[in-house]
């Protein structure tokens, strides 16, 4: 049962940013790393780490944790 609960939380944490991108389009699409480019020419955190995605994951995962019977703090962690 614990494995299924954790799987649900992982799916939520990874799927929430995708859903947020589809719903919110360009809102909050600023990169977390501020667009910083490293010497190798690649962004510090990659091209898909946005404030919108971080906020979506941090809001959706605790809610999903409560739905599967786990403490909300566990969902944030």
mmCIF file of N, CA and C in Angstrom:
data_model
loop_
_atom_site.group_PDB
_atom_site.id
_atom_site.type_symbol
_atom_site.label_atom_id
_atom_site.label_comp_id
_atom_site.label_asym_id
_atom_site.label_seq_id
_atom_site.Cartn_x
_atom_site.Cartn_y
_atom_site.Cartn_z
ATOM 1 N N UNK A 1 0.820 -1.197 0.000
ATOM 2 C CA UNK A 1 0.000 0.000 0.000
ATOM 3 C C UNK A 1 0.867 1.265 0.000
ATOM 4 N N UNK A 2 1.940 1.250 0.776
ATOM 5 C CA UNK A 2 2.826 2.408 0.847
ATOM 6 C C UNK A 2 3.465 2.678 -0.511
ATOM 7 N N UNK A 3 3.804 1.625 -1.217
ATOM 8 C CA UNK A 3 4.421 1.789 -2.538
ATOM 9 C C UNK A 3 3.455 2.487 -3.491
ATOM 10 N N UNK A 4 2.187 2.126 -3.454
ATOM 11 C CA UNK A 4 1.194 2.768 -4.320
ATOM 12 C C UNK A 4 0.984 4.226 -3.937
ATOM 13 N N UNK A 5 0.999 4.516 -2.644
ATOM 14 C CA UNK A 5 0.853 5.901 -2.198
ATOM 15 C C UNK A 5 2.018 6.751 -2.707
ATOM 16 N N UNK A 6 3.217 6.231 -2.566
ATOM 17 C CA UNK A 6 4.386 6.966 -3.041
ATOM 18 C C UNK A 6 4.378 7.119 -4.557
ATOM 19 N N UNK A 7 3.934 6.095 -5.256
ATOM 20 C CA UNK A 7 3.837 6.171 -6.709
ATOM 21 C C UNK A 7 2.858 7.266 -7.128
ATOM 22 N N UNK A 8 1.738 7.356 -6.446
ATOM 23 C CA UNK A 8 0.767 8.416 -6.739
ATOM 24 C C UNK A 8 1.371 9.797 -6.514
ATOM 25 N N UNK A 9 2.154 9.941 -5.453
ATOM 26 C CA UNK A 9 2.790 11.231 -5.181
ATOM 27 C C UNK A 9 3.832 11.578 -6.242
ATOM 28 N N UNK A 10 4.591 10.584 -6.672
ATOM 29 C CA UNK A 10 5.588 10.826 -7.718
ATOM 30 C C UNK A 10 4.936 11.214 -9.042
ATOM 31 N N UNK A 11 3.865 10.530 -9.377
ATOM 32 C CA UNK A 11 3.146 10.849 -10.613
ATOM 33 C C UNK A 11 2.575 12.261 -10.545
ATOM 34 N N UNK A 12 2.039 12.630 -9.390
ATOM 35 C CA UNK A 12 1.488 13.973 -9.217
ATOM 36 C C UNK A 12 2.575 15.034 -9.314
ATOM 37 N N UNK A 13 3.696 14.807 -8.629
ATOM 38 C CA UNK A 13 4.789 15.789 -8.632
ATOM 39 C C UNK A 13 5.358 15.987 -10.030
ATOM 40 N N UNK A 14 5.401 14.939 -10.817
ATOM 41 C CA UNK A 14 5.949 15.044 -12.172
ATOM 42 C C UNK A 14 4.913 15.491 -13.196
ATOM 43 N N UNK A 15 3.651 15.216 -12.943
ATOM 44 C CA UNK A 15 2.607 15.575 -13.889
ATOM 45 C C UNK A 15 2.037 16.968 -13.699
ATOM 46 N N UNK A 16 2.106 17.497 -12.495
ATOM 47 C CA UNK A 16 1.541 18.818 -12.219
ATOM 48 C C UNK A 16 2.175 19.919 -13.072
ATOM 49 N N UNK A 17 3.496 19.951 -13.236
ATOM 50 C CA UNK A 17 4.072 20.992 -14.097
ATOM 51 C C UNK A 17 3.623 20.889 -15.557
ATOM 52 N N UNK A 18 3.427 19.687 -16.034
ATOM 53 C CA UNK A 18 2.965 19.498 -17.416
ATOM 54 C C UNK A 18 1.547 20.035 -17.563
ATOM 55 N N UNK A 19 0.691 19.716 -16.609
ATOM 56 C CA UNK A 19 -0.683 20.209 -16.627
ATOM 57 C C UNK A 19 -0.713 21.729 -16.480
ATOM 58 N N UNK A 20 0.138 22.270 -15.616
ATOM 59 C CA UNK A 20 0.197 23.724 -15.431
ATOM 60 C C UNK A 20 0.638 24.420 -16.710
ATOM 61 N N UNK A 21 1.577 23.827 -17.430
ATOM 62 C CA UNK A 21 2.020 24.417 -18.696
ATOM 63 C C UNK A 21 0.872 24.444 -19.697
ATOM 64 N N UNK A 22 0.102 23.385 -19.728
ATOM 65 C CA UNK A 22 -1.021 23.309 -20.663
ATOM 66 C C UNK A 22 -2.112 24.325 -20.300
ATOM 67 N N UNK A 23 -2.372 24.492 -18.992
ATOM 68 C CA UNK A 23 -3.430 25.393 -18.546
ATOM 69 C C UNK A 23 -3.014 26.862 -18.548
ATOM 70 N N UNK A 24 -1.797 27.143 -18.115
ATOM 71 C CA UNK A 24 -1.378 28.526 -17.894
ATOM 72 C C UNK A 24 -0.577 29.128 -19.039
ATOM 73 N N UNK A 25 -0.201 28.326 -20.009
ATOM 74 C CA UNK A 25 0.573 28.762 -21.182
ATOM 75 C C UNK A 25 1.855 29.484 -20.761
ATOM 76 N N UNK A 26 1.941 30.786 -21.011
ATOM 77 C CA UNK A 26 3.174 31.538 -20.758
ATOM 78 C C UNK A 26 3.282 32.108 -19.341
ATOM 79 N N UNK A 27 2.185 32.104 -18.577
ATOM 80 C CA UNK A 27 2.231 32.680 -17.241
ATOM 81 C C UNK A 27 3.169 31.875 -16.346
ATOM 82 N N UNK A 28 4.106 32.539 -15.712
ATOM 83 C CA UNK A 28 5.036 31.885 -14.798
ATOM 84 C C UNK A 28 6.111 31.067 -15.477
ATOM 85 N N UNK A 29 6.330 31.301 -16.754
ATOM 86 C CA UNK A 29 7.270 30.477 -17.514
ATOM 87 C C UNK A 29 8.722 30.918 -17.367
ATOM 88 N N UNK A 30 8.993 31.816 -16.439
ATOM 89 C CA UNK A 30 10.376 32.265 -16.232
ATOM 90 C C UNK A 30 11.211 31.124 -15.659
ATOM 91 N N UNK A 31 12.415 30.943 -16.161
ATOM 92 C CA UNK A 31 13.258 29.858 -15.653
ATOM 93 C C UNK A 31 13.715 30.124 -14.219
ATOM 94 N N UNK A 32 13.775 29.066 -13.427
ATOM 95 C CA UNK A 32 14.197 29.185 -12.029
ATOM 96 C C UNK A 32 15.631 29.694 -11.937
ATOM 97 N N UNK A 33 16.470 29.284 -12.854
ATOM 98 C CA UNK A 33 17.879 29.688 -12.810
ATOM 99 C C UNK A 33 18.116 31.077 -13.408
ATOM 100 N N UNK A 34 17.043 31.769 -13.767
ATOM 101 C CA UNK A 34 17.166 33.118 -14.310
ATOM 102 C C UNK A 34 17.755 33.168 -15.709
ATOM 103 N N UNK A 35 17.800 32.033 -16.389
ATOM 104 C CA UNK A 35 18.359 31.978 -17.732
ATOM 105 C C UNK A 35 19.876 31.889 -17.756
ATOM 106 N N UNK A 36 20.464 31.588 -16.616
ATOM 107 C CA UNK A 36 21.929 31.507 -16.530
ATOM 108 C C UNK A 36 22.448 30.362 -17.392
ATOM 109 N N UNK A 37 23.437 30.658 -18.215
ATOM 110 C CA UNK A 37 24.048 29.676 -19.108
ATOM 111 C C UNK A 37 25.448 29.344 -18.588
ATOM 112 N N UNK A 38 25.763 28.076 -18.505
ATOM 113 C CA UNK A 38 27.079 27.636 -18.046
ATOM 114 C C UNK A 38 28.091 27.668 -19.188
ATOM 115 N N UNK A 39 29.339 27.401 -18.881
ATOM 116 C CA UNK A 39 30.401 27.436 -19.897
ATOM 117 C C UNK A 39 30.156 26.474 -21.047
ATOM 118 N N UNK A 40 29.496 25.363 -20.760
ATOM 119 C CA UNK A 40 29.251 24.378 -21.816
ATOM 120 C C UNK A 40 28.107 24.780 -22.747
ATOM 121 N N UNK A 41 27.469 25.921 -22.467
ATOM 122 C CA UNK A 41 26.406 26.419 -23.322
ATOM 123 C C UNK A 41 25.013 25.972 -22.927
ATOM 124 N N UNK A 42 24.909 25.175 -21.872
ATOM 125 C CA UNK A 42 23.612 24.686 -21.419
ATOM 126 C C UNK A 42 23.137 25.475 -20.203
ATOM 127 N N UNK A 43 21.819 25.609 -20.044
ATOM 128 C CA UNK A 43 21.292 26.294 -18.863
ATOM 129 C C UNK A 43 21.650 25.539 -17.581
ATOM 130 N N UNK A 44 21.768 26.271 -16.490
ATOM 131 C CA UNK A 44 22.150 25.705 -15.203
ATOM 132 C C UNK A 44 21.232 24.558 -14.790
ATOM 133 N N UNK A 45 19.923 24.752 -14.879
ATOM 134 C CA UNK A 45 18.964 23.719 -14.469
ATOM 135 C C UNK A 45 18.225 23.087 -15.641
ATOM 136 N N UNK A 46 18.638 23.338 -16.845
ATOM 137 C CA UNK A 46 17.939 22.794 -18.004
ATOM 138 C C UNK A 46 16.924 23.790 -18.529
ATOM 139 N N UNK A 47 16.277 23.429 -19.607
ATOM 140 C CA UNK A 47 15.364 24.367 -20.268
ATOM 141 C C UNK A 47 13.931 24.287 -19.771
ATOM 142 N N UNK A 48 13.615 23.324 -18.931
ATOM 143 C CA UNK A 48 12.211 23.139 -18.560
ATOM 144 C C UNK A 48 11.912 23.359 -17.083
ATOM 145 N N UNK A 49 12.834 23.923 -16.320
ATOM 146 C CA UNK A 49 12.593 24.174 -14.896
ATOM 147 C C UNK A 49 12.088 25.603 -14.729
ATOM 148 N N UNK A 50 10.767 25.751 -14.507
ATOM 149 C CA UNK A 50 10.163 27.074 -14.404
ATOM 150 C C UNK A 50 9.520 27.262 -13.040
ATOM 151 N N UNK A 51 9.273 28.527 -12.716
ATOM 152 C CA UNK A 51 8.578 28.838 -11.465
ATOM 153 C C UNK A 51 7.157 28.279 -11.500
ATOM 154 N N UNK A 52 6.539 28.282 -12.659
ATOM 155 C CA UNK A 52 5.194 27.733 -12.811
ATOM 156 C C UNK A 52 5.173 26.255 -12.448
ATOM 157 N N UNK A 53 6.149 25.502 -12.930
ATOM 158 C CA UNK A 53 6.215 24.074 -12.636
ATOM 159 C C UNK A 53 6.490 23.790 -11.176
ATOM 160 N N UNK A 54 7.380 24.572 -10.579
ATOM 161 C CA UNK A 54 7.679 24.399 -9.158
ATOM 162 C C UNK A 54 6.447 24.673 -8.311
ATOM 163 N N UNK A 55 5.743 25.765 -8.612
ATOM 164 C CA UNK A 55 4.534 26.096 -7.860
ATOM 165 C C UNK A 55 3.463 25.025 -8.034
ATOM 166 N N UNK A 56 3.302 24.531 -9.244
ATOM 167 C CA UNK A 56 2.296 23.493 -9.497
ATOM 168 C C UNK A 56 2.595 22.231 -8.709
ATOM 169 N N UNK A 57 3.850 21.816 -8.695
ATOM 170 C CA UNK A 57 4.223 20.607 -7.959
ATOM 171 C C UNK A 57 4.048 20.800 -6.462
ATOM 172 N N UNK A 58 4.428 21.980 -5.951
ATOM 173 C CA UNK A 58 4.316 22.231 -4.515
ATOM 174 C C UNK A 58 2.872 22.385 -4.052
ATOM 175 N N UNK A 59 1.978 22.759 -4.940
ATOM 176 C CA UNK A 59 0.561 22.860 -4.583
ATOM 177 C C UNK A 59 -0.180 21.536 -4.767
ATOM 178 N N UNK A 60 0.130 20.830 -5.820
ATOM 179 C CA UNK A 60 -0.616 19.610 -6.140
ATOM 180 C C UNK A 60 -0.215 18.412 -5.286
ATOM 181 N N UNK A 61 1.054 18.284 -4.971
ATOM 182 C CA UNK A 61 1.518 17.086 -4.278
ATOM 183 C C UNK A 61 0.986 16.969 -2.853
ATOM 184 N N UNK A 62 0.948 18.033 -2.047
ATOM 185 C CA UNK A 62 0.337 17.882 -0.718
ATOM 186 C C UNK A 62 -1.148 17.536 -0.787
ATOM 187 N N UNK A 63 -1.841 18.077 -1.786
ATOM 188 C CA UNK A 63 -3.258 17.730 -1.948
ATOM 189 C C UNK A 63 -3.417 16.256 -2.303
ATOM 190 N N UNK A 64 -2.565 15.777 -3.175
ATOM 191 C CA UNK A 64 -2.602 14.358 -3.534
ATOM 192 C C UNK A 64 -2.247 13.494 -2.337
ATOM 193 N N UNK A 65 -1.323 13.968 -1.506
ATOM 194 C CA UNK A 65 -0.941 13.212 -0.311
ATOM 195 C C UNK A 65 -2.137 13.030 0.610
ATOM 196 N N UNK A 66 -2.910 14.083 0.785
ATOM 197 C CA UNK A 66 -4.100 13.971 1.629
ATOM 198 C C UNK A 66 -5.117 12.998 1.031
ATOM 199 N N UNK A 67 -5.234 13.002 -0.286
ATOM 200 C CA UNK A 67 -6.188 12.106 -0.946
ATOM 201 C C UNK A 67 -5.806 10.635 -0.818
ATOM 202 N N UNK A 68 -4.506 10.343 -0.767
ATOM 203 C CA UNK A 68 -4.080 8.944 -0.656
ATOM 204 C C UNK A 68 -3.846 8.525 0.792
ATOM 205 N N UNK A 69 -4.132 9.431 1.742
ATOM 206 C CA UNK A 69 -4.041 9.068 3.147
ATOM 207 C C UNK A 69 -2.687 9.261 3.785
ATOM 208 N N UNK A 70 -1.909 10.198 3.255
ATOM 209 C CA UNK A 70 -0.586 10.492 3.796
ATOM 210 C C UNK A 70 -0.610 11.936 4.285
ATOM 211 N N UNK A 71 0.240 12.264 5.241
ATOM 212 C CA UNK A 71 0.340 13.623 5.747
ATOM 213 C C UNK A 71 0.736 14.582 4.622
ATOM 214 N N UNK A 72 0.164 15.779 4.620
ATOM 215 C CA UNK A 72 0.456 16.754 3.568
ATOM 216 C C UNK A 72 1.929 17.142 3.543
ATOM 217 N N UNK A 73 2.570 17.184 4.692
ATOM 218 C CA UNK A 73 3.995 17.512 4.739
ATOM 219 C C UNK A 73 4.822 16.477 3.983
ATOM 220 N N UNK A 74 4.397 15.235 4.036
ATOM 221 C CA UNK A 74 5.071 14.186 3.269
ATOM 222 C C UNK A 74 4.968 14.481 1.781
ATOM 223 N N UNK A 75 3.850 15.024 1.354
ATOM 224 C CA UNK A 75 3.679 15.383 -0.046
ATOM 225 C C UNK A 75 4.612 16.485 -0.487
ATOM 226 N N UNK A 76 4.905 17.415 0.404
ATOM 227 C CA UNK A 76 5.816 18.502 0.059
ATOM 228 C C UNK A 76 7.244 17.999 -0.024
ATOM 229 N N UNK A 77 7.588 17.073 0.853
ATOM 230 C CA UNK A 77 8.956 16.558 0.867
ATOM 231 C C UNK A 77 9.194 15.708 -0.345
#
